[in-house]
XYZ file of C-alpha atoms in Angstrom:
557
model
C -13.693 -19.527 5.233
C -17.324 -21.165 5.437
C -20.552 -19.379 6.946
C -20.309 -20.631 10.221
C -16.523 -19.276 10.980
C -17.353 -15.919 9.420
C -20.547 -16.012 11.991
C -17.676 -17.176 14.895
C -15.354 -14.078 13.906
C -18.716 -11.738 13.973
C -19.022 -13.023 17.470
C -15.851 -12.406 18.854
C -15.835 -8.607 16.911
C -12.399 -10.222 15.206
C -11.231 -7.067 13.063
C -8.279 -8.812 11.561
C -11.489 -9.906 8.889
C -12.574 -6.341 8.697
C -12.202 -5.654 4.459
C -12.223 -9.240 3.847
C -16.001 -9.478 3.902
C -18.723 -7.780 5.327
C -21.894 -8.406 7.789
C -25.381 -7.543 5.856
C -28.149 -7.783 8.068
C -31.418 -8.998 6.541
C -33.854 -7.313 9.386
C -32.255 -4.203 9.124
C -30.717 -3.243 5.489
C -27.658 -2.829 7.290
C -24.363 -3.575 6.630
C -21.264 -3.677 9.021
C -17.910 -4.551 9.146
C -16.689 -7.633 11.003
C -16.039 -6.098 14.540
C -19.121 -4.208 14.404
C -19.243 -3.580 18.135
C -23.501 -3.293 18.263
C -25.327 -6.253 19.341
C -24.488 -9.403 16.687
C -27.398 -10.193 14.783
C -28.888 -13.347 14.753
C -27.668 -16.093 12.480
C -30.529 -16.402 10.348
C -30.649 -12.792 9.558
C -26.691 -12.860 8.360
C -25.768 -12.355 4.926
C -21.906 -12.564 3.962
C -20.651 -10.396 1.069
C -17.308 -10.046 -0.250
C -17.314 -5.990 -0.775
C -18.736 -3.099 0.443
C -19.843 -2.471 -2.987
C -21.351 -5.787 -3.359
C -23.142 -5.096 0.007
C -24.274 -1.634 -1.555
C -25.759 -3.143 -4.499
C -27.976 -5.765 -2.744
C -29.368 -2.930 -1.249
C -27.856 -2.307 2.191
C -26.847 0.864 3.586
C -23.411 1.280 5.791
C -23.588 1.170 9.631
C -23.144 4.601 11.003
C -21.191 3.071 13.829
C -18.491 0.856 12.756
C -18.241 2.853 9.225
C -17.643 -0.450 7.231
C -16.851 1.310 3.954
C -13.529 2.490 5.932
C -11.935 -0.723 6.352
C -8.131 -1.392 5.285
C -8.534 -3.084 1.789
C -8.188 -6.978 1.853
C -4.511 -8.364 2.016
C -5.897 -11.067 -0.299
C -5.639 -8.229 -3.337
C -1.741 -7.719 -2.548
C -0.917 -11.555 -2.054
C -2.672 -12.155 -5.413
C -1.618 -11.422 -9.205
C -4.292 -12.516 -11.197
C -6.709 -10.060 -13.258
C -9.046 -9.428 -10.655
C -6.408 -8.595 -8.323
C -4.336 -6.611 -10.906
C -8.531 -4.680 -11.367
C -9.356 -4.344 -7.570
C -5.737 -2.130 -7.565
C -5.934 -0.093 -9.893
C -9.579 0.686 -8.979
C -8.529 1.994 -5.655
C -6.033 4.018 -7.317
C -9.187 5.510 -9.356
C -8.418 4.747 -12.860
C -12.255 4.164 -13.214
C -12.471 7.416 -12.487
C -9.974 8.904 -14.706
C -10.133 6.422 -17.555
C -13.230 4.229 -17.245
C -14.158 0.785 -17.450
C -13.248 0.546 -20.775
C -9.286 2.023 -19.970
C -9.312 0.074 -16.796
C -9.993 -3.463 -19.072
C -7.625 -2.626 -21.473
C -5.445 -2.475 -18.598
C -5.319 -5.668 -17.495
C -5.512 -7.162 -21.431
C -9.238 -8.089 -21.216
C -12.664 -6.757 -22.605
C -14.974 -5.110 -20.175
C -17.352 -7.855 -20.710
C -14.760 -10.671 -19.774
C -13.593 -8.231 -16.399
C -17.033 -7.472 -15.741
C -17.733 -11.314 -15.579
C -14.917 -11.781 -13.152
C -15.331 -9.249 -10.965
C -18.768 -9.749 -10.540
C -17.998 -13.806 -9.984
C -15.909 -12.961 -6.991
C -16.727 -9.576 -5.834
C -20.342 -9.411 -5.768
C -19.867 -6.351 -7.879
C -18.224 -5.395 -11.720
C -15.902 -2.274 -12.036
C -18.594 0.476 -12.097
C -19.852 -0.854 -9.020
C -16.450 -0.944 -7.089
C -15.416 2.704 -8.406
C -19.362 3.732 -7.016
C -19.167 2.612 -3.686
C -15.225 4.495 -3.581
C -16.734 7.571 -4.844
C -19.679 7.515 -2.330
C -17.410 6.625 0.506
C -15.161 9.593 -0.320
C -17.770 12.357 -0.532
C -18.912 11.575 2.735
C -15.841 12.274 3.867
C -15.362 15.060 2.507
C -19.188 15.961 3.495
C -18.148 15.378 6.842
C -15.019 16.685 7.411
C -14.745 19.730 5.192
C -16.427 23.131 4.236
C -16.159 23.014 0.532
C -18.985 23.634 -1.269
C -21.847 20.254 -2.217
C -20.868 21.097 -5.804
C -17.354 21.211 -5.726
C -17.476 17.810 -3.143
C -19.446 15.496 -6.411
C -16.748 16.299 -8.802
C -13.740 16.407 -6.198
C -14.987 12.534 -5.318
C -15.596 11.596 -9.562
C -18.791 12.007 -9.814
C -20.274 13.143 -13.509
C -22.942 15.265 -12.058
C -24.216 16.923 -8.894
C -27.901 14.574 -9.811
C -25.587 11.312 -9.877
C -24.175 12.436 -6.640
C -27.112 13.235 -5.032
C -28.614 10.103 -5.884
C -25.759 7.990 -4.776
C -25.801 9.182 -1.697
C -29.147 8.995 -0.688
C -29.752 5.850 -2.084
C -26.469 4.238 -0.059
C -26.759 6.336 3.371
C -30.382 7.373 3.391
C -29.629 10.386 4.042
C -28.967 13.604 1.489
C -25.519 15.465 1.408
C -26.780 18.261 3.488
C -28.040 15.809 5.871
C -24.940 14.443 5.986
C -23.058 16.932 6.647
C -25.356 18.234 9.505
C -25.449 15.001 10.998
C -21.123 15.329 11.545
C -21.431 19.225 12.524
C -23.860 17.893 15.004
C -21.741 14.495 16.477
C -18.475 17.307 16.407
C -20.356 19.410 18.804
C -21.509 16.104 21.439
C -18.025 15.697 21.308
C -17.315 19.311 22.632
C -15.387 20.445 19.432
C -17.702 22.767 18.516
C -17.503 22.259 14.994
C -13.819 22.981 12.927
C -11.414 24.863 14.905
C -10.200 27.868 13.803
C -6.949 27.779 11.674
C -6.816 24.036 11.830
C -7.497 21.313 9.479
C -10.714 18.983 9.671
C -9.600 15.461 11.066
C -10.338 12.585 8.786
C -11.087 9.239 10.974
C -11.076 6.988 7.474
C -8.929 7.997 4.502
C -9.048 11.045 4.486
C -10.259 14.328 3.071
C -9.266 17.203 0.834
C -8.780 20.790 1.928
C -8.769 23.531 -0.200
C -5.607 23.716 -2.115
C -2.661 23.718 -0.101
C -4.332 23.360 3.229
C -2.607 20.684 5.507
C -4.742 17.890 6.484
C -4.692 15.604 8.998
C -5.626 11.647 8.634
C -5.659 8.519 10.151
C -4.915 6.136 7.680
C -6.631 2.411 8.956
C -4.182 -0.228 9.068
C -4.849 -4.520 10.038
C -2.781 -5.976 13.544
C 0.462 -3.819 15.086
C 2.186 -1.410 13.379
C 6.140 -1.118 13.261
C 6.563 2.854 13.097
C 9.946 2.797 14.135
C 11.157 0.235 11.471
C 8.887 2.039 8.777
C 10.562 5.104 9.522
C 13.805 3.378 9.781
C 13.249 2.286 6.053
C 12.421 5.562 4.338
C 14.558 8.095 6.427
C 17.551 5.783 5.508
C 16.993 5.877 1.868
C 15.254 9.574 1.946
C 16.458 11.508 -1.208
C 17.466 15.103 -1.063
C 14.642 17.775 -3.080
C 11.270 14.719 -3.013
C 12.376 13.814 0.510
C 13.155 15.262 4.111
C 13.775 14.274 7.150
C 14.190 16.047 10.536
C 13.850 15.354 14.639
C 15.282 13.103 16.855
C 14.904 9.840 17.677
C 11.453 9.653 19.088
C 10.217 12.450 17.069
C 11.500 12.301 13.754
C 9.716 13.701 10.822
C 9.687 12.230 7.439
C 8.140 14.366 4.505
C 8.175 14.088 0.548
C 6.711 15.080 -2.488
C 3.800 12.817 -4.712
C 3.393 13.336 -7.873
C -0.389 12.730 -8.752
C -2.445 12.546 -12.225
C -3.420 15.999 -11.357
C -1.092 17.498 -9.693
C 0.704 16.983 -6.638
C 1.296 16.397 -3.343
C 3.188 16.125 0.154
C 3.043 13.598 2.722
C 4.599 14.291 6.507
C 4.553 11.458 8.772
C 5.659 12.412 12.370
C 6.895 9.460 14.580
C 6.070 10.653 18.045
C 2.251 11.029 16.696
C 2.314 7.974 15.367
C 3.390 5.872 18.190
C 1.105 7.791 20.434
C -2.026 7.796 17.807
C -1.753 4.651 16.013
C -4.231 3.057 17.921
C -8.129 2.203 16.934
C -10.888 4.519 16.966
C -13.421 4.527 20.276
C -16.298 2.065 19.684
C -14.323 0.506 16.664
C -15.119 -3.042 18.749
C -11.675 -4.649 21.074
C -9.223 -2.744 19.087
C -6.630 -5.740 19.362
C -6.433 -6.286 15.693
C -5.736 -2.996 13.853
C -5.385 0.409 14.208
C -5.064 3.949 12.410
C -1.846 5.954 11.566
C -1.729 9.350 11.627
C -0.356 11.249 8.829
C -0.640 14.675 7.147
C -1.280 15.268 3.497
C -1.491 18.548 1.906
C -3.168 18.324 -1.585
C -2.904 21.076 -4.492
C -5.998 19.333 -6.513
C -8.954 17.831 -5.176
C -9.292 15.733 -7.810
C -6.202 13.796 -6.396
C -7.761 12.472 -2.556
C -8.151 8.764 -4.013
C -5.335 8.666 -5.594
C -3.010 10.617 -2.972
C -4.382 8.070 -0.474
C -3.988 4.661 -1.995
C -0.146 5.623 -2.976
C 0.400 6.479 0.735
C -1.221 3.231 1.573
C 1.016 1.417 -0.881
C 4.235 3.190 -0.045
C 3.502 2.359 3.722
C 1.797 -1.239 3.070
C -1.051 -0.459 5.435
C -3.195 -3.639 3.726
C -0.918 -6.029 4.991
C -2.127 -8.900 7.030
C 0.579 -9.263 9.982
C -0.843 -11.971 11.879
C -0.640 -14.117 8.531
C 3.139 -13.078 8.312
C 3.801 -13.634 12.196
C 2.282 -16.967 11.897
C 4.874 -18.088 9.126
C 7.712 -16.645 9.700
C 7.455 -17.073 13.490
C 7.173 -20.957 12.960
C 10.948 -20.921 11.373
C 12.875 -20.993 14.418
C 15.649 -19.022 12.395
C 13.492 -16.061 12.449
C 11.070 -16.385 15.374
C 12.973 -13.903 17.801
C 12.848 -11.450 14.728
C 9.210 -11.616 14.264
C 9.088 -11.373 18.209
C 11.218 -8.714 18.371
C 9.467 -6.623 15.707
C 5.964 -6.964 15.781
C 3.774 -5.352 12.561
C 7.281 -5.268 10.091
C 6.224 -3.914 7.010
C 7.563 -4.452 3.302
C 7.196 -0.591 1.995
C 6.211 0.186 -1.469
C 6.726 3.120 -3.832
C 4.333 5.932 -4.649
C 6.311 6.485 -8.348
C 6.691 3.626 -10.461
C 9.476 6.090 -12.817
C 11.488 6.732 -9.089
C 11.152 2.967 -7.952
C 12.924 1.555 -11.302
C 15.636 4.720 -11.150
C 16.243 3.648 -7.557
C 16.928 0.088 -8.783
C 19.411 1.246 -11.190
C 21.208 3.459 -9.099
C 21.524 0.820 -6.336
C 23.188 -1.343 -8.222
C 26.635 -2.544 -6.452
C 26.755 0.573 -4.504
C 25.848 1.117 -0.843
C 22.415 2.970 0.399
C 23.940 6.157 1.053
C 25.886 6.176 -2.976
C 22.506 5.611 -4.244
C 20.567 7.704 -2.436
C 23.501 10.623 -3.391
C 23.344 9.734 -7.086
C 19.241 9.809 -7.153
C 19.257 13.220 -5.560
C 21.757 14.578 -8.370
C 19.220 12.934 -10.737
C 16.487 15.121 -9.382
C 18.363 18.030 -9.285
C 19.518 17.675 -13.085
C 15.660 16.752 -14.248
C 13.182 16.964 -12.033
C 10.082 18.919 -11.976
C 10.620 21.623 -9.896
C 7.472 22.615 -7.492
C 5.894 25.922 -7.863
C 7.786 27.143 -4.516
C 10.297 24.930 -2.196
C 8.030 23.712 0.965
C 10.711 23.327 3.055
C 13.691 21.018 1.912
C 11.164 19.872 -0.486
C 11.608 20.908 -4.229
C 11.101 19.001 -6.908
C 9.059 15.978 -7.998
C 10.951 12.776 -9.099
C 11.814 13.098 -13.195
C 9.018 11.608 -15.494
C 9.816 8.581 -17.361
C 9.760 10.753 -20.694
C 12.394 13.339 -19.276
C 14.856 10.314 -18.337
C 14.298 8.297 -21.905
C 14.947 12.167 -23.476
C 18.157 13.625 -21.452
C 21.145 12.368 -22.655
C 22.304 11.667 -18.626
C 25.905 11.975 -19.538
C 28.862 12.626 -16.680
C 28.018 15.703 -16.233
C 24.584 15.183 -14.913
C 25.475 12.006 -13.033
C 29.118 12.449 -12.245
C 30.407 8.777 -10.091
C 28.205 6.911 -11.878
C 29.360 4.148 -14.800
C 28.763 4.620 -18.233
C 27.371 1.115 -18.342
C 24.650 1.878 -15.617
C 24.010 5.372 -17.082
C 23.070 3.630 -20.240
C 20.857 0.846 -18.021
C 19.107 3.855 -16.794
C 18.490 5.168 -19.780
C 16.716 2.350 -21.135
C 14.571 1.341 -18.417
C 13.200 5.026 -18.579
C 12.431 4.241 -22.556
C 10.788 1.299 -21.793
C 8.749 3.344 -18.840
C 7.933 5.648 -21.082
C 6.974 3.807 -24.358
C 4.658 0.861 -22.243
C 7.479 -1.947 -22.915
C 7.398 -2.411 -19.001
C 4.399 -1.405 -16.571
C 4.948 -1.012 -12.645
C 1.637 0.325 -12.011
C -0.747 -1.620 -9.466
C -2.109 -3.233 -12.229
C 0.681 -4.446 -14.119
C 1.077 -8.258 -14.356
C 3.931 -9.239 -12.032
C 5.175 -12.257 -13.836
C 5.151 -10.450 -17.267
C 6.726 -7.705 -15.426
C 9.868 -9.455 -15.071
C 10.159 -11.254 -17.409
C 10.229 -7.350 -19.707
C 12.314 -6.049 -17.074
C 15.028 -9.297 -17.643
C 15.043 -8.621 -21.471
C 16.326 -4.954 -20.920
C 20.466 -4.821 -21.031
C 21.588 -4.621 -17.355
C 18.658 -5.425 -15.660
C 19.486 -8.703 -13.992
C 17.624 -10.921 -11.082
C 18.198 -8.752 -8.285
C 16.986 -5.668 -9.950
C 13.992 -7.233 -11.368
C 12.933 -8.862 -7.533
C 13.873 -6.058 -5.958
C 10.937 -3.907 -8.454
C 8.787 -6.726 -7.669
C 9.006 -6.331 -4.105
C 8.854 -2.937 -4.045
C 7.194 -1.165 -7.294
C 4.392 -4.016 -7.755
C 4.337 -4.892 -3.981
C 4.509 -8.496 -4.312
C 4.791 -10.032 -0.901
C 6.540 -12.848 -2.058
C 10.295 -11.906 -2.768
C 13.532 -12.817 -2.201
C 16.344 -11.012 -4.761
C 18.540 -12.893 -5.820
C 22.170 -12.391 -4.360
C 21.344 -9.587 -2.510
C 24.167 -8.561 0.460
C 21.658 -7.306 2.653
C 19.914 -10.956 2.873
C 23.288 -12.528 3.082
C 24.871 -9.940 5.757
C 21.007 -10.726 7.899
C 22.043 -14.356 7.136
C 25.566 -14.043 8.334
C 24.425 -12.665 11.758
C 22.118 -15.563 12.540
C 25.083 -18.100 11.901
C 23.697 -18.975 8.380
C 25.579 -19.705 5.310
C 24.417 -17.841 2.094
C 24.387 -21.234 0.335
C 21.455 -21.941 2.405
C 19.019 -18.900 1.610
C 17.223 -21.344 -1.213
C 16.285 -23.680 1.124
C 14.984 -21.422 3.947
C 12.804 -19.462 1.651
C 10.895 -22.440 0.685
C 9.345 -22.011 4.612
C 8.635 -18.469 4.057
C 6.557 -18.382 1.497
C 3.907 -16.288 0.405
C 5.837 -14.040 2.640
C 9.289 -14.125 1.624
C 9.132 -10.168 1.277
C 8.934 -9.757 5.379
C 11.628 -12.389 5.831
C 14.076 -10.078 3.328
C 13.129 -7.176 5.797
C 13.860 -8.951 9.075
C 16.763 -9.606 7.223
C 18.088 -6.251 6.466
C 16.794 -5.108 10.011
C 19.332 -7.409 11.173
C 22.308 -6.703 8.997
C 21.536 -2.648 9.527
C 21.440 -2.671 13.639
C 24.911 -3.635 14.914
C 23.507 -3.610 18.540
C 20.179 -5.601 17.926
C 20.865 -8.843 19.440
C 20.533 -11.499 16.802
C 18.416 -14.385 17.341
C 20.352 -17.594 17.631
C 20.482 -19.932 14.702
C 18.691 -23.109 15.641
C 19.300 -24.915 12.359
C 21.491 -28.266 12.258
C 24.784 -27.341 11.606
C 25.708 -30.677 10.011
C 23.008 -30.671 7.773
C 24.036 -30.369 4.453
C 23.831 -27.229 2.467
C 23.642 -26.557 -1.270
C 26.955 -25.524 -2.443
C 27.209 -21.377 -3.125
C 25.548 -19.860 -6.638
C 28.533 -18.650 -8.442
C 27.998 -15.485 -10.298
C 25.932 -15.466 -13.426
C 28.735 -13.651 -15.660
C 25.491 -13.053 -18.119
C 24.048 -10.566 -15.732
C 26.489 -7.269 -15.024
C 24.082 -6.005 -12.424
C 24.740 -8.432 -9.175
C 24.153 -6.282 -6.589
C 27.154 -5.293 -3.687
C 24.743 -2.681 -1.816
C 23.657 -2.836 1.429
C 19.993 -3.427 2.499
């Protein structure tokens, strides 16, 4: 994009750009997201900046209207998986915070210097800067929506001191903390709450806020274009894994909950359908509301020093950052899969919120159906995982470290139906987990990624893609071989031999065609879109079976 179509989107209040740059407004030190809804500036007085924390640098101070430090993060960042990328991800996930610049270089495999350089080049701002403006934006939060003490809020949001807190905040909302928060106990009581309700959590309108320990809270998690709750749902109640996952309600009103393990401690996440069909919506004055909206959840945290963290996982695991109208655009132009995209507006590709639990899901998916694996991986986490202080519910454990897989010796008694050969697969992707062979944090390098994960005995193509997809949230996947993608294929009239040649028209966004895919194969009464593709064109003739790689997947999606 040039100047003059940012200025266009700014006109129309376009908030499919809002996180992909930001508004800075010369006659007023004011920055804004693009859908501001106040009166659009004029041209001349129009600066565009690639990051909030670029925008807080140059001096300008968030709009208190259109909050523009609470947009979802830029799609760009998943679609890419170069170093910057690879940076901007694991800064959201706070490693700044926990590690510093320094841990977050070595990270991606450069100096701080050389990071600092690129960052800077294309974000207006280097890693200090980007973990700043995170840190700011998540004390006001907590400022705003919670009663815990000033001092407790500048170390819950990373801060090093109360002074460094104090500063930050009055330098990027001109206002002090206490200010702050009297400024939200007063807009609460315009509103006619009259401040916190008794016996209820505060409600975060952004990404949250942290209670104290144990306390549920309720947030609306910002998301870009329509949302598909049902088929989101859909995804992780199918595959939900007895002791980190529940599920509950009928259709309509299910409930999905399950356990996080965080750097500090833990969590649990509860997502309740009939909420979020009737809540995911924007927020009032949030400009025309057409382009995005916010989805409800509730989060209850045991550390504090967990919120960023908690957040970006949930974020991940639900891919809230996607861009859908960039997806609808390309798959919708393959007439194979227009009715699809038609049919289910906002389809997301979900992620993982455990690297350890994504690759052990791999493993035990392996030429077995969904509802095998899903049996196997809860009598994994019944034999080794980290049991929670007290059941919440159906909830009990967290999903076993990396270390405690690489260290059991996962014999038949602990994992009775599975194959010795598997067993022993699992086994060594946990060692490699656990001794840094392979990384599938949001940082890790996607390419190099697979490429470790193909030099590990039974790990073959599918495996590999399907961590891709799912672990590193690549958007642009399609595993190799898998029966899901073929069974999807089968019910549009397609030959599997074909699959190659269709995916070259779905790229970068192969990811969402493998989901319409499985949505496909997995409802018997959906009607399927009819295939529209020359059936006397020729086809490549079928892949046979690579005899090299034991792990060619027979599951379903």
């Amino acid at each position: 994009m040039d100047d003059e179509t940012r200025y266009a989107a700014v006109r129309g209040r376009d908030a499919r750009f809002d996180g992909v740059f930001f508004t800075c407004v010369t006659s007023t030190g004011i920055y804004c997201r693009p859908s501001c809804p106040a009166r659009t500036p004029k041209r001349e007085n129009v600066r565009f900046l690639p990051s909030a924390a670029a925008a807080s640098s140059a001096g300008f101070r968030a709009c208190r209207r259109c909050r523009p430090d609470a947009v979802p993060g830029s799609p760009e960042w998943n679609l890419r998986g170069d170093v910057v990328a690879r940076a901007v991800r694991l800064i959201a996930d706070g490693v700044v915070d926990r590690e510093g610049v320094p841990g977050l270089a070595h990270r991606v495999g450069y100096s701080p210097r050389q990071l600092q350089r690129r960052l800077v080049a294309e974000l207006g701002a280097g890693a200090a800067g980007l973990a700043r403006a995170q840190r700011a934006h998540t004390a006001r939060l907590l400022l705003q929506s919670t009663e815990l003490p000033i001092t407790e809020i500048a170390f819950a949001a990373g801060f090093a001191s109360v002074r460094q807190f104090n500063d930050t905040i009055r330098e990027l909302h001109d206002r002090t903390p206490g200010e702050l928060r009297a400024a939200a106990g007063r807009a609460r009581r315009r509103a006619g709450g009259g401040g916190r309700p008794a016996g209820t959590s505060p409600i975060a309108t952004e990404t949250g806020a942290t209670p104290p320990a144990g306390e549920e809270l309720r947030l609306r998690l910002p998301h870009r274009g329509p949302l598909a709750v049902r088929e989101l749902l859909d995804f992780l109640i199918r595959r939900a894994v007895p002791g980190i996952e529940e599920t509950s309600g009928p259709p309509g009103a299910r409930r999905y909950r399950r356990t996080l393990p965080l750097p500090h401690a833990h969590a649990v996440l509860e997502i309740r359908e009939d909420e979020a069909l009737r809540e995911s919506g924007p927020e009032p004055g949030e400009g025309s509301g057409t382009a995005g909206g916010r989805l409800p959840i509730l989060l209850r945290l045991t550390d504090h020093r967990d919120l960023t963290a908690a957040v970006q996982r949930v974020r991940r695991l639900l891919d809230l950052d996607a861009d859908p109208f960039a997806v609808a655009e390309r798959l919708g132009a393959d007439p194979l899969l227009a009715d699809a995209v038609r049919l289910r507006p906002g389809l997301r590709s979900p992620g993982a919120v455990d690297p350890v639990e994504a690759a052990a899901r791999a493993v035990l998916g392996q030429q077995v159906t969904v509802a095998a694996a899903r049996t196997l991986t809860g009598r994994l986490v019944e034999a080794l995982g980290t049991p929670l202080p007290a059941p919440d519910g159906g909830l009990t454990h967290l999903f076993p470290t990396a270390e405690a897989l690489a260290a059991a010796p996962l014999g038949p008694e602990d994992l009775p139906g599975l194959p010795g050969a598997r067993r022993r697969t699992l086994h060594t992707v946990a060692g490699a987990l656990a001794d840094g062979r392979v990384r599938l944090d949001p940082g890790a390098d996607r390419e190099e990624t697979e490429r470790a994960l193909l030099a590990l005995p039974g790990i073959g193509p599918w495996t590999a893609g399907y961590l891709r997809m799912r672990a590193l949230g690549d958007p642009d996947v399609l595993p190799a071989g898998d029966a899901g993608i073929r069974a999807g294929l089968a019910r549009l009239g397609v030959e599997p031999a074909a699959t190659d040649t269709l995916a070259g028209t779905w790229r970068p966004w192969r990811s969402y065609a493998v989901h319409h895919l499985w949505c496909l194969a997995a409802d018997p009464d959906d009607p399927a879109p009819a295939a529209s593709t020359d059936p006397t064109e020729p086809t490549e003739p079928e892949p046979t079976p690579d005899a090299a790689d034991p792990v060619a997947p027979a599951s379903r999606p």
